[in-house]
Protein backbone atom coordinates (compact mmCIF):
# COMPACT_ATOMS: atom_id res chain seq x y z
CA UNK A 1 0.00 0.00 0.00
CA UNK A 2 1.42 3.38 -0.96
CA UNK A 3 1.79 6.25 1.48
CA UNK A 4 -0.86 8.99 1.30
CA UNK A 5 0.42 12.04 -0.49
CA UNK A 6 0.61 15.40 1.25
CA UNK A 7 -2.16 17.92 0.60
CA UNK A 8 -1.56 21.62 0.15
CA UNK A 9 -3.96 24.17 1.56
CA UNK A 10 -5.18 26.67 -1.04
CA UNK A 11 -7.75 28.64 0.91
CA UNK A 12 -10.15 28.56 3.80
CA UNK A 13 -13.09 30.31 5.38
CA UNK A 14 -12.17 33.13 7.73
CA UNK A 15 -14.19 32.16 10.78
CA UNK A 16 -16.49 29.56 12.28
CA UNK A 17 -19.77 29.44 10.43
CA UNK A 18 -23.26 29.12 11.88
CA UNK A 19 -25.76 27.49 9.54
CA UNK A 20 -29.28 28.62 10.35
CA UNK A 21 -31.03 29.30 7.08
CA UNK A 22 -31.94 26.96 4.26
CA UNK A 23 -29.09 28.36 2.20
CA UNK A 24 -25.85 29.84 3.52
CA UNK A 25 -23.15 31.26 1.26
CA UNK A 26 -19.51 31.28 2.34
CA UNK A 27 -16.67 33.03 0.58
CA UNK A 28 -13.41 31.09 0.81
CA UNK A 29 -10.41 33.32 0.30
CA UNK A 30 -7.81 31.57 -1.85
CA UNK A 31 -4.16 32.41 -1.42
CA UNK A 32 -3.00 33.67 -4.80
CA UNK A 33 0.44 32.10 -4.85
CA UNK A 34 -0.81 28.75 -3.55
CA UNK A 35 -3.59 28.67 -6.13
CA UNK A 36 -1.23 29.58 -8.93
CA UNK A 37 1.20 26.83 -8.01
CA UNK A 38 -1.60 24.32 -7.50
CA UNK A 39 -2.97 25.17 -10.94
CA UNK A 40 0.43 24.59 -12.49
CA UNK A 41 0.97 21.37 -10.54
CA UNK A 42 -2.54 20.19 -11.37
CA UNK A 43 -2.08 20.76 -15.08
CA UNK A 44 0.94 18.49 -14.97
CA UNK A 45 -0.42 16.01 -12.47
CA UNK A 46 -4.12 15.65 -13.33
CA UNK A 47 -3.47 12.49 -15.33
CA UNK A 48 -1.59 11.04 -12.36
CA UNK A 49 -4.61 11.57 -10.11
CA UNK A 50 -4.11 15.06 -8.68
CA UNK A 51 -7.37 16.24 -7.08
CA UNK A 52 -8.90 19.25 -5.37
CA UNK A 53 -10.81 18.63 -2.17
CA UNK A 54 -13.22 20.70 -0.15
CA UNK A 55 -13.10 19.83 3.54
CA UNK A 56 -15.78 20.68 6.08
CA UNK A 57 -13.95 20.60 9.41
CA UNK A 58 -15.37 20.46 12.92
CA UNK A 59 -19.00 20.18 11.89
CA UNK A 60 -20.98 20.28 15.12
CA UNK A 61 -24.65 20.45 15.86
CA UNK A 62 -27.61 19.15 17.76
CA UNK A 63 -29.78 17.91 14.88
CA UNK A 64 -28.58 15.10 12.68
CA UNK A 65 -31.79 14.19 10.82
CA UNK A 66 -30.91 16.26 7.79
CA UNK A 67 -28.36 16.44 4.99
CA UNK A 68 -26.27 19.26 3.69
CA UNK A 69 -25.80 19.93 -0.02
CA UNK A 70 -22.56 21.66 -0.89
CA UNK A 71 -22.66 23.79 -4.02
CA UNK A 72 -19.78 25.67 -5.62
CA UNK A 73 -20.17 29.03 -7.36
CA UNK A 74 -23.95 28.86 -7.32
CA UNK A 75 -25.39 32.05 -8.82
CA UNK A 76 -27.42 34.08 -6.35
CA UNK A 77 -30.49 34.07 -8.59
CA UNK A 78 -30.53 30.42 -9.61
CA UNK A 79 -33.72 28.40 -9.42
CA UNK A 80 -34.07 24.98 -7.90
CA UNK A 81 -33.84 23.34 -11.32
CA UNK A 82 -30.57 25.03 -12.20
CA UNK A 83 -28.76 24.03 -9.06
CA UNK A 84 -27.91 20.44 -9.89
CA UNK A 85 -24.94 21.49 -12.02
CA UNK A 86 -23.39 23.27 -9.06
CA UNK A 87 -23.71 20.49 -6.50
CA UNK A 88 -20.27 19.31 -5.43
CA UNK A 89 -21.72 16.74 -3.08
CA UNK A 90 -24.05 16.04 -0.21
CA UNK A 91 -23.25 14.97 3.30
CA UNK A 92 -25.55 13.26 5.74
CA UNK A 93 -25.25 14.51 9.27
CA UNK A 94 -25.85 11.12 10.82
CA UNK A 95 -23.99 10.93 14.12
CA UNK A 96 -23.57 14.68 14.38
CA UNK A 97 -25.20 15.02 17.75
CA UNK A 98 -23.10 12.33 19.33
CA UNK A 99 -19.88 13.63 17.76
CA UNK A 100 -20.66 17.10 19.08
CA UNK A 101 -21.80 16.22 22.56
CA UNK A 102 -19.60 17.00 25.53
CA UNK A 103 -18.21 13.95 27.28
CA UNK A 104 -18.41 13.19 30.98
CA UNK A 105 -15.48 15.50 31.56
CA UNK A 106 -17.28 18.40 29.91
CA UNK A 107 -15.06 18.44 26.81
CA UNK A 108 -16.83 19.46 23.63
CA UNK A 109 -16.92 16.79 20.92
CA UNK A 110 -14.62 17.09 17.94
CA UNK A 111 -17.57 17.04 15.55
CA UNK A 112 -17.59 15.49 12.10
CA UNK A 113 -15.31 16.03 9.15
CA UNK A 114 -16.40 15.69 5.55
CA UNK A 115 -14.30 15.64 2.43
CA UNK A 116 -15.67 16.27 -1.06
CA UNK A 117 -13.89 15.97 -4.38
CA UNK A 118 -14.39 19.31 -6.14
CA UNK A 119 -11.83 18.82 -8.90
CA UNK A 120 -14.13 19.65 -11.84
CA UNK A 121 -15.28 22.86 -10.15
CA UNK A 122 -11.78 24.05 -9.32
CA UNK A 123 -10.61 23.18 -12.83
CA UNK A 124 -13.35 25.43 -14.17
CA UNK A 125 -12.48 28.20 -11.76
CA UNK A 126 -8.79 28.03 -12.56
CA UNK A 127 -9.44 27.89 -16.29
CA UNK A 128 -11.63 30.98 -16.20
CA UNK A 129 -10.18 34.21 -17.64
CA UNK A 130 -8.26 36.07 -14.97
CA UNK A 131 -7.74 32.96 -12.87
CA UNK A 132 -4.49 31.13 -12.23
CA UNK A 133 -2.45 30.00 -15.25
CA UNK A 134 -3.18 26.45 -16.35
CA UNK A 135 0.35 25.35 -17.18
CA UNK A 136 3.58 25.14 -15.29
CA UNK A 137 5.27 27.38 -17.84
CA UNK A 138 2.71 30.14 -17.56
CA UNK A 139 3.79 33.45 -16.15
CA UNK A 140 3.91 33.70 -12.36
CA UNK A 141 2.56 37.23 -12.45
CA UNK A 142 -0.92 36.27 -13.69
CA UNK A 143 -3.65 36.98 -11.12
CA UNK A 144 -5.00 33.94 -9.28
CA UNK A 145 -8.58 33.18 -8.33
CA UNK A 146 -9.21 35.29 -5.23
CA UNK A 147 -12.13 33.47 -3.73
CA UNK A 148 -14.46 30.56 -4.08
CA UNK A 149 -18.12 30.86 -3.17
CA UNK A 150 -19.45 27.76 -1.44
CA UNK A 151 -23.17 27.47 -0.77
CA UNK A 152 -24.51 25.15 1.91
CA UNK A 153 -28.11 24.05 1.48
CA UNK A 154 -30.02 22.21 4.16
CA UNK A 155 -32.24 19.46 2.81
CA UNK A 156 -34.44 19.83 5.84
CA UNK A 157 -34.74 23.01 7.86
CA UNK A 158 -33.35 22.91 11.36
CA UNK A 159 -36.02 22.92 14.06
CA UNK A 160 -36.20 25.82 16.48
CA UNK A 161 -33.39 25.74 18.97
CA UNK A 162 -31.21 23.39 16.92
CA UNK A 163 -27.73 24.49 15.97
CA UNK A 164 -25.30 23.61 13.21
CA UNK A 165 -21.81 25.05 12.99
CA UNK A 166 -18.79 24.45 10.80
CA UNK A 167 -15.37 25.24 12.24
CA UNK A 168 -13.67 25.76 8.94
CA UNK A 169 -14.21 25.10 5.25
CA UNK A 170 -10.96 24.59 3.41
CA UNK A 171 -9.77 23.78 -0.10
CA UNK A 172 -6.83 21.44 -0.59
CA UNK A 173 -4.90 20.20 -3.58
CA UNK A 174 -3.44 16.73 -3.44
CA UNK A 175 -0.87 15.56 -5.93
CA UNK A 176 0.08 11.88 -5.69
CA UNK A 177 3.38 12.59 -7.41
CA UNK A 178 4.45 14.47 -4.29
CA UNK A 179 4.25 12.00 -1.37
CA UNK A 180 6.68 13.77 0.95
CA UNK A 181 5.84 17.43 1.23
CA UNK A 182 3.61 19.94 -0.52
CA UNK A 183 5.46 22.35 -2.72
CA UNK A 184 2.59 24.80 -2.95
CA UNK A 185 2.45 27.96 -0.91
CA UNK B 1 15.27 18.88 29.65
CA UNK B 2 11.95 20.41 28.70
CA UNK B 3 12.51 20.18 24.96
CA UNK B 4 14.05 16.72 25.16
CA UNK B 5 11.09 15.37 27.13
CA UNK B 6 8.20 17.30 25.64
CA UNK B 7 9.13 17.42 21.95
CA UNK B 8 7.44 14.07 21.14
CA UNK B 9 4.24 15.30 22.82
CA UNK B 10 3.93 18.29 20.49
CA UNK B 11 4.10 16.28 17.28
CA UNK B 12 0.31 15.79 16.78
CA UNK B 13 -0.36 19.47 17.40
CA UNK B 14 2.43 20.50 15.04
CA UNK B 15 1.12 18.08 12.43
CA UNK B 16 -2.33 19.64 12.75
CA UNK B 17 -0.79 23.06 12.18
CA UNK B 18 1.15 21.74 9.23
CA UNK B 19 -1.84 20.20 7.51
CA UNK B 20 -4.07 23.22 8.16
CA UNK B 21 -1.82 26.11 7.18
CA UNK B 22 -0.18 27.50 4.10
CA UNK B 23 3.33 26.23 3.40
CA UNK B 24 4.75 29.74 3.35
CA UNK B 25 3.38 30.51 6.83
CA UNK B 26 4.17 27.12 8.27
CA UNK B 27 7.47 27.85 10.01
CA UNK B 28 6.09 31.04 11.53
CA UNK B 29 3.12 29.03 12.83
CA UNK B 30 5.43 26.41 14.31
CA UNK B 31 7.52 29.12 15.96
CA UNK B 32 4.48 30.81 17.52
CA UNK B 33 3.10 27.51 18.73
CA UNK B 34 6.43 26.55 20.33
CA UNK B 35 6.70 30.02 21.85
CA UNK B 36 3.32 29.68 23.55
CA UNK B 37 3.92 26.07 24.54
CA UNK B 38 7.40 26.82 25.84
CA UNK B 39 6.22 29.85 27.81
CA UNK B 40 3.70 27.76 29.73
CA UNK B 41 6.26 25.07 30.47
CA UNK B 42 8.88 27.63 31.51
CA UNK B 43 6.46 29.08 34.04
CA UNK B 44 5.53 25.61 35.25
CA UNK B 45 9.18 24.58 35.34
CA UNK B 46 10.00 27.53 37.57
CA UNK B 47 7.32 26.49 40.04
CA UNK B 48 8.55 22.88 39.96
CA UNK B 49 12.15 24.02 40.48
CA UNK B 50 11.18 26.11 43.49
CA UNK B 51 9.22 23.20 44.90
CA UNK B 52 12.18 20.91 44.28
CA UNK B 53 14.51 23.24 46.19
CA UNK B 54 12.03 23.41 49.06
CA UNK B 55 11.66 19.61 49.20
CA UNK B 56 15.37 18.91 48.88
CA UNK B 57 16.10 21.15 51.86
CA UNK B 58 14.95 18.72 54.54
CA UNK B 59 16.90 15.46 53.90
CA UNK B 60 19.65 16.38 51.42
CA UNK B 61 20.37 13.76 48.71
CA UNK B 62 17.75 11.39 50.12
CA UNK B 63 15.13 9.37 48.29
CA UNK B 64 12.27 10.49 50.53
CA UNK B 65 11.23 13.46 48.43
CA UNK B 66 11.44 11.46 45.21
CA UNK B 67 9.32 8.68 46.73
CA UNK B 68 6.73 11.17 47.94
CA UNK B 69 6.50 12.81 44.52
CA UNK B 70 6.49 9.40 42.84
CA UNK B 71 3.45 8.50 44.95
CA UNK B 72 1.78 11.77 44.01
CA UNK B 73 2.58 11.03 40.35
CA UNK B 74 1.00 7.57 40.57
CA UNK B 75 -2.15 9.01 42.17
CA UNK B 76 -2.33 11.79 39.59
CA UNK B 77 -1.66 9.31 36.78
CA UNK B 78 -4.72 7.28 37.75
CA UNK B 79 -7.01 10.21 38.48
CA UNK B 80 -9.89 11.45 36.28
CA UNK B 81 -8.29 14.90 36.27
CA UNK B 82 -5.35 13.48 34.40
CA UNK B 83 -7.68 11.90 31.83
CA UNK B 84 -9.40 15.21 31.34
CA UNK B 85 -6.05 16.88 30.64
CA UNK B 86 -5.12 14.09 28.24
CA UNK B 87 -8.43 14.47 26.43
CA UNK B 88 -7.76 18.16 25.96
CA UNK B 89 -4.25 17.40 24.73
CA UNK B 90 -5.87 15.39 21.92
CA UNK B 91 -8.14 18.25 20.84
CA UNK B 92 -6.63 20.44 18.15
CA UNK B 93 -8.67 23.24 16.69
CA UNK B 94 -8.67 23.91 12.96
CA UNK B 95 -6.17 26.75 12.61
CA UNK B 96 -7.09 30.04 11.01
CA UNK B 97 -5.45 30.30 7.63
CA UNK B 98 -4.82 33.98 7.08
CA UNK B 99 -2.92 36.88 8.60
CA UNK B 100 -3.13 37.95 12.21
CA UNK B 101 -5.82 35.41 13.03
CA UNK B 102 -3.48 32.61 11.96
CA UNK B 103 -0.64 34.00 14.10
CA UNK B 104 -2.87 34.55 17.14
CA UNK B 105 -4.40 31.11 16.66
CA UNK B 106 -1.00 29.38 16.55
CA UNK B 107 0.16 31.20 19.69
CA UNK B 108 -3.12 30.51 21.48
CA UNK B 109 -2.94 26.89 20.41
CA UNK B 110 0.57 26.63 21.87
CA UNK B 111 -0.55 28.22 25.14
CA UNK B 112 -3.62 26.02 25.38
CA UNK B 113 -1.74 22.86 24.51
CA UNK B 114 0.94 23.82 27.03
CA UNK B 115 -1.59 24.30 29.83
CA UNK B 116 -3.17 20.89 29.29
CA UNK B 117 0.23 19.30 28.81
CA UNK B 118 1.42 20.73 32.12
CA UNK B 119 -1.78 19.51 33.73
CA UNK B 120 -1.14 16.06 32.33
CA UNK B 121 2.60 15.73 32.94
CA UNK B 122 3.61 17.95 35.87
CA UNK B 123 3.87 15.17 38.41
CA UNK B 124 5.85 12.87 36.16
CA UNK B 125 8.17 15.71 35.14
CA UNK B 126 8.77 16.54 38.78
CA UNK B 127 9.77 13.04 39.79
CA UNK B 128 13.18 12.79 37.96
CA UNK B 129 14.16 16.21 39.28
CA UNK B 130 14.09 14.91 42.85
CA UNK B 131 16.09 11.74 42.35
CA UNK B 132 19.58 11.95 43.84
CA UNK B 133 20.96 9.72 41.05
CA UNK B 134 19.76 8.24 37.78
CA UNK B 135 18.16 11.37 36.36
CA UNK B 136 18.71 10.44 32.75
CA UNK B 137 17.27 6.93 33.08
CA UNK B 138 14.24 8.29 34.95
CA UNK B 139 13.78 11.04 32.37
CA UNK B 140 13.92 8.52 29.53
CA UNK B 141 11.40 6.25 31.28
CA UNK B 142 9.04 9.14 32.03
CA UNK B 143 9.31 10.45 28.46
CA UNK B 144 8.47 6.99 27.13
CA UNK B 145 5.46 6.73 29.45
CA UNK B 146 4.22 10.21 28.51
CA UNK B 147 4.60 9.39 24.82
CA UNK B 148 2.79 6.07 25.23
CA UNK B 149 -0.12 7.59 27.12
CA UNK B 150 -0.70 10.01 24.25
CA UNK B 151 -1.19 7.03 21.97
CA UNK B 152 -4.32 6.05 23.90
CA UNK B 153 -7.53 7.56 22.52
CA UNK B 154 -9.54 10.04 24.59
CA UNK B 155 -11.64 8.36 27.26
CA UNK B 156 -14.21 9.15 29.88
CA UNK B 157 -12.47 10.56 32.95
CA UNK B 158 -12.34 7.96 35.73
CA UNK B 159 -10.00 6.49 38.33
CA UNK B 160 -7.86 3.90 36.54
CA UNK B 161 -4.26 3.17 35.73
CA UNK B 162 -3.45 4.45 32.27
CA UNK B 163 -0.63 5.04 29.92
CA UNK B 164 0.40 1.80 28.24
CA UNK B 165 -2.77 0.28 26.78
CA UNK B 166 -2.20 1.18 23.12
CA UNK B 167 1.57 0.78 23.34
CA UNK B 168 1.23 -2.73 24.77
CA UNK B 169 -1.29 -3.65 22.09
CA UNK B 170 1.10 -2.41 19.44
CA UNK B 171 3.98 -4.31 21.02
CA UNK B 172 1.89 -7.45 21.18
CA UNK B 173 0.94 -7.02 17.54
CA UNK B 174 4.59 -6.73 16.60
CA UNK B 175 5.63 -9.70 18.68
CA UNK B 176 2.91 -12.25 18.00
CA UNK B 177 1.50 -10.94 14.71
CA UNK B 178 -1.93 -9.75 13.66
CA UNK B 179 -3.53 -13.18 13.34
CA UNK B 180 -2.59 -14.38 16.79
CA UNK B 181 -3.39 -11.01 18.30
CA UNK B 182 -6.88 -10.96 16.77
CA UNK B 183 -7.70 -14.49 17.99
CA UNK B 184 -10.16 -14.29 20.87
CA UNK B 185 -8.63 -15.34 24.13
CA UNK B 186 -10.01 -18.43 25.85
CA UNK B 187 -12.42 -17.35 28.53
CA UNK B 188 -12.72 -19.38 31.70
CA UNK B 189 -16.27 -18.96 32.95
CA UNK B 190 -16.82 -19.32 36.66
CA UNK B 191 -18.74 -22.48 37.40
CA UNK B 192 -20.61 -22.96 40.62
CA UNK B 193 -19.80 -26.02 42.73
CA UNK B 194 -23.30 -27.34 42.28
CA UNK B 195 -23.15 -27.09 38.51
CA UNK B 196 -19.71 -28.70 38.45
CA UNK B 197 -21.05 -31.63 40.54
CA UNK B 198 -24.06 -32.09 38.22
CA UNK B 199 -21.78 -32.15 35.15
CA UNK B 200 -19.37 -34.62 36.65
CA UNK B 201 -19.93 -38.24 35.43
PDB file of C-alpha atoms in Angstrom, chain A residues 4-77:
ATOM      1  CA  UNK A   4      -0.859   8.985   1.304  1.00  0.00           C
ATOM      2  CA  UNK A   5       0.418  12.042  -0.486  1.00  0.00           C
ATOM      3  CA  UNK A   6       0.609  15.395   1.251  1.00  0.00           C
ATOM      4  CA  UNK A   7      -2.159  17.918   0.596  1.00  0.00           C
ATOM      5  CA  UNK A   8      -1.560  21.622   0.149  1.00  0.00           C
ATOM      6  CA  UNK A   9      -3.963  24.175   1.564  1.00  0.00           C
ATOM      7  CA  UNK A  10      -5.179  26.671  -1.042  1.00  0.00           C
ATOM      8  CA  UNK A  11      -7.746  28.642   0.913  1.00  0.00           C
ATOM      9  CA  UNK A  12     -10.155  28.559   3.801  1.00  0.00           C
ATOM     10  CA  UNK A  13     -13.086  30.313   5.383  1.00  0.00           C
ATOM     11  CA  UNK A  14     -12.168  33.135   7.726  1.00  0.00           C
ATOM     12  CA  UNK A  15     -14.189  32.157  10.779  1.00  0.00           C
ATOM     13  CA  UNK A  16     -16.492  29.556  12.277  1.00  0.00           C
ATOM     14  CA  UNK A  17     -19.769  29.440  10.427  1.00  0.00           C
ATOM     15  CA  UNK A  18     -23.259  29.115  11.885  1.00  0.00           C
ATOM     16  CA  UNK A  19     -25.761  27.487   9.538  1.00  0.00           C
ATOM     17  CA  UNK A  20     -29.275  28.624  10.353  1.00  0.00           C
ATOM     18  CA  UNK A  21     -31.027  29.301   7.081  1.00  0.00           C
ATOM     19  CA  UNK A  22     -31.940  26.963   4.261  1.00  0.00           C
ATOM     20  CA  UNK A  23     -29.091  28.365   2.201  1.00  0.00           C
ATOM     21  CA  UNK A  24     -25.851  29.844   3.519  1.00  0.00           C
ATOM     22  CA  UNK A  25     -23.154  31.263   1.256  1.00  0.00           C
ATOM     23  CA  UNK A  26     -19.514  31.279   2.340  1.00  0.00           C
ATOM     24  CA  UNK A  27     -16.669  33.026   0.583  1.00  0.00           C
ATOM     25  CA  UNK A  28     -13.413  31.093   0.806  1.00  0.00           C
ATOM     26  CA  UNK A  29     -10.406  33.322   0.299  1.00  0.00           C
ATOM     27  CA  UNK A  30      -7.808  31.569  -1.846  1.00  0.00           C
ATOM     28  CA  UNK A  31      -4.162  32.414  -1.419  1.00  0.00           C
ATOM     29  CA  UNK A  32      -3.001  33.675  -4.799  1.00  0.00           C
ATOM     30  CA  UNK A  33       0.438  32.103  -4.848  1.00  0.00           C
ATOM     31  CA  UNK A  34      -0.811  28.753  -3.552  1.00  0.00           C
ATOM     32  CA  UNK A  35      -3.593  28.668  -6.125  1.00  0.00           C
ATOM     33  CA  UNK A  36      -1.233  29.581  -8.925  1.00  0.00           C
ATOM     34  CA  UNK A  37       1.199  26.826  -8.006  1.00  0.00           C
ATOM     35  CA  UNK A  38      -1.603  24.320  -7.501  1.00  0.00           C
ATOM     36  CA  UNK A  39      -2.967  25.172 -10.944  1.00  0.00           C
ATOM     37  CA  UNK A  40       0.434  24.588 -12.487  1.00  0.00           C
ATOM     38  CA  UNK A  41       0.973  21.365 -10.543  1.00  0.00           C
ATOM     39  CA  UNK A  42      -2.539  20.186 -11.365  1.00  0.00           C
ATOM     40  CA  UNK A  43      -2.081  20.758 -15.077  1.00  0.00           C
ATOM     41  CA  UNK A  44       0.944  18.493 -14.969  1.00  0.00           C
ATOM     42  CA  UNK A  45      -0.421  16.006 -12.466  1.00  0.00           C
ATOM     43  CA  UNK A  46      -4.123  15.651 -13.332  1.00  0.00           C
ATOM     44  CA  UNK A  47      -3.469  12.487 -15.326  1.00  0.00           C
ATOM     45  CA  UNK A  48      -1.594  11.042 -12.362  1.00  0.00           C
ATOM     46  CA  UNK A  49      -4.607  11.571 -10.113  1.00  0.00           C
ATOM     47  CA  UNK A  50      -4.109  15.064  -8.681  1.00  0.00           C
ATOM     48  CA  UNK A  51      -7.374  16.242  -7.081  1.00  0.00           C
ATOM     49  CA  UNK A  52      -8.896  19.251  -5.373  1.00  0.00           C
ATOM     50  CA  UNK A  53     -10.809  18.633  -2.167  1.00  0.00           C
ATOM     51  CA  UNK A  54     -13.223  20.699  -0.154  1.00  0.00           C
ATOM     52  CA  UNK A  55     -13.104  19.832   3.543  1.00  0.00           C
ATOM     53  CA  UNK A  56     -15.780  20.685   6.084  1.00  0.00           C
ATOM     54  CA  UNK A  57     -13.948  20.602   9.411  1.00  0.00           C
ATOM     55  CA  UNK A  58     -15.366  20.457  12.924  1.00  0.00           C
ATOM     56  CA  UNK A  59     -19.002  20.181  11.890  1.00  0.00           C
ATOM     57  CA  UNK A  60     -20.981  20.282  15.119  1.00  0.00           C
ATOM     58  CA  UNK A  61     -24.654  20.452  15.865  1.00  0.00           C
ATOM     59  CA  UNK A  62     -27.610  19.152  17.762  1.00  0.00           C
ATOM     60  CA  UNK A  63     -29.783  17.912  14.884  1.00  0.00           C
ATOM     61  CA  UNK A  64     -28.583  15.098  12.675  1.00  0.00           C
ATOM     62  CA  UNK A  65     -31.785  14.190  10.822  1.00  0.00           C
ATOM     63  CA  UNK A  66     -30.905  16.256   7.791  1.00  0.00           C
ATOM     64  CA  UNK A  67     -28.363  16.435   4.992  1.00  0.00           C
ATOM     65  CA  UNK A  68     -26.269  19.259   3.687  1.00  0.00           C
ATOM     66  CA  UNK A  69     -25.801  19.930  -0.016  1.00  0.00           C
ATOM     67  CA  UNK A  70     -22.563  21.664  -0.892  1.00  0.00           C
ATOM     68  CA  UNK A  71     -22.655  23.790  -4.024  1.00  0.00           C
ATOM     69  CA  UNK A  72     -19.784  25.672  -5.618  1.00  0.00           C
ATOM     70  CA  UNK A  73     -20.171  29.025  -7.358  1.00  0.00           C
ATOM     71  CA  UNK A  74     -23.949  28.857  -7.321  1.00  0.00           C
ATOM     72  CA  UNK A  75     -25.391  32.049  -8.822  1.00  0.00           C
ATOM     73  CA  UNK A  76     -27.416  34.079  -6.352  1.00  0.00           C
ATOM     74  CA  UNK A  77     -30.493  34.071  -8.590  1.00  0.00           C
TER      75      UNK A  77
END
